[in-house]
Coordinates of C-alpha atoms in Angstrom, one line a residue:
M1 CA -39.5 10.8 19.3
S2 CA -37.5 7.1 19.8
S3 CA -35.4 6.3 22.4
C4 CA -32.5 4.4 22.5
C5 CA -33.2 3.3 26.3
T6 CA -34.2 0.1 26.8
P7 CA -37.1 -0.4 29.3
D8 CA -35.4 -1.6 32.1
G9 CA -33.7 2.1 31.8
S10 CA -29.6 1.0 30.7
C11 CA -29.0 3.1 27.4
G12 CA -28.9 0.7 23.8
T13 CA -26.6 1.8 21.3
G14 CA -27.4 -1.4 19.0
T15 CA -23.9 -2.5 19.5
T16 CA -22.5 -5.3 20.4
T17 CA -19.5 -6.1 22.3
V18 CA -18.2 -9.9 22.1
A19 CA -15.1 -11.2 25.3
V20 CA -12.8 -13.0 24.4
A21 CA -11.7 -15.2 26.9
D22 CA -8.3 -16.6 25.6
S23 CA -6.5 -14.1 24.3
T24 CA -2.4 -14.0 24.0
A25 CA -0.5 -10.7 23.6
T26 CA 3.3 -11.0 21.5
A27 CA 5.8 -9.0 21.0
Y28 CA 8.2 -9.1 17.7
R29 CA 11.1 -8.0 16.5
V30 CA 11.2 -6.1 12.8
S31 CA 14.0 -4.4 11.2
G32 CA 12.7 -1.7 8.7
M33 CA 10.7 0.2 10.1
S34 CA 10.9 4.3 9.9
C35 CA 7.8 6.6 10.2
G36 CA 4.2 6.7 10.2
H37 CA 3.6 5.2 6.9
C38 CA 5.3 1.7 7.8
R39 CA 2.9 1.8 11.7
T40 CA 0.0 2.0 8.4
A41 CA 1.7 -0.8 6.5
I42 CA 2.2 -3.4 9.9
T43 CA -1.2 -2.2 11.3
A44 CA -3.2 -3.0 8.2
S45 CA -2.1 -6.2 6.7
V46 CA -1.6 -8.1 10.4
G47 CA -4.6 -6.7 11.6
A48 CA -5.9 -8.6 8.5
L49 CA -5.4 -11.8 9.6
P50 CA -8.2 -14.6 11.0
G51 CA -8.0 -14.2 15.0
V52 CA -5.6 -11.3 15.6
L53 CA -7.1 -8.3 18.0
S54 CA -5.1 -5.8 17.8
V55 CA -1.9 -4.6 16.6
D56 CA 0.5 -2.4 18.2
V57 CA 3.1 -0.5 16.8
D58 CA 6.2 0.6 18.3
V59 CA 8.2 1.8 15.2
D60 CA 10.9 3.7 17.4
G61 CA 11.6 0.7 18.8
G62 CA 11.3 -1.5 16.4
L63 CA 8.1 -4.0 18.1
V64 CA 5.5 -4.8 16.5
T65 CA 3.0 -6.8 19.4
V66 CA 0.7 -8.6 18.1
T67 CA -2.8 -9.5 20.6
T68 CA -4.5 -12.9 19.2
A69 CA -7.8 -15.2 20.1
G70 CA -5.4 -17.7 21.4
D71 CA -1.8 -18.6 20.6
P72 CA -0.7 -16.5 17.4
D73 CA 0.3 -17.6 14.1
D74 CA 3.9 -17.2 14.0
A75 CA 4.5 -17.9 11.0
A76 CA 1.3 -15.8 9.1
I77 CA 2.1 -13.0 10.7
G78 CA 6.0 -12.8 9.6
A79 CA 4.7 -13.2 5.8
A80 CA 1.9 -10.4 6.9
I81 CA 4.5 -8.5 7.8
D82 CA 7.1 -9.2 4.2
D83 CA 3.7 -8.7 2.8
A84 CA 4.5 -5.1 4.4
G85 CA 7.6 -4.3 3.1
Y86 CA 9.1 -5.0 6.6
E87 CA 11.4 -8.0 8.0
L88 CA 10.4 -10.1 11.4
T89 CA 13.3 -10.6 12.9
G90 CA 11.8 -13.0 16.0
R91 CA 9.7 -12.6 19.3
A92 CA 11.1 -10.7 21.8

């Protein structure tokens, strides 16, 4: 029988956690969002960018908050939002 416990008695799940010391959350105003599909499309497009750690889309508020490792690349984020079919109108 195998166990996930390590010799020191702690549980080892085989997953690795990476800590990012310098992360930046930046909110953007985005027009044209109206539903869950909008949330999914923007999350996928922006989330695929290098350095993006997370994407939070507030459809009702018209905001997209992007957390990046270090400073955000506004041009790349704007292009990803545009590619998803929406318009970045500026930082919130």
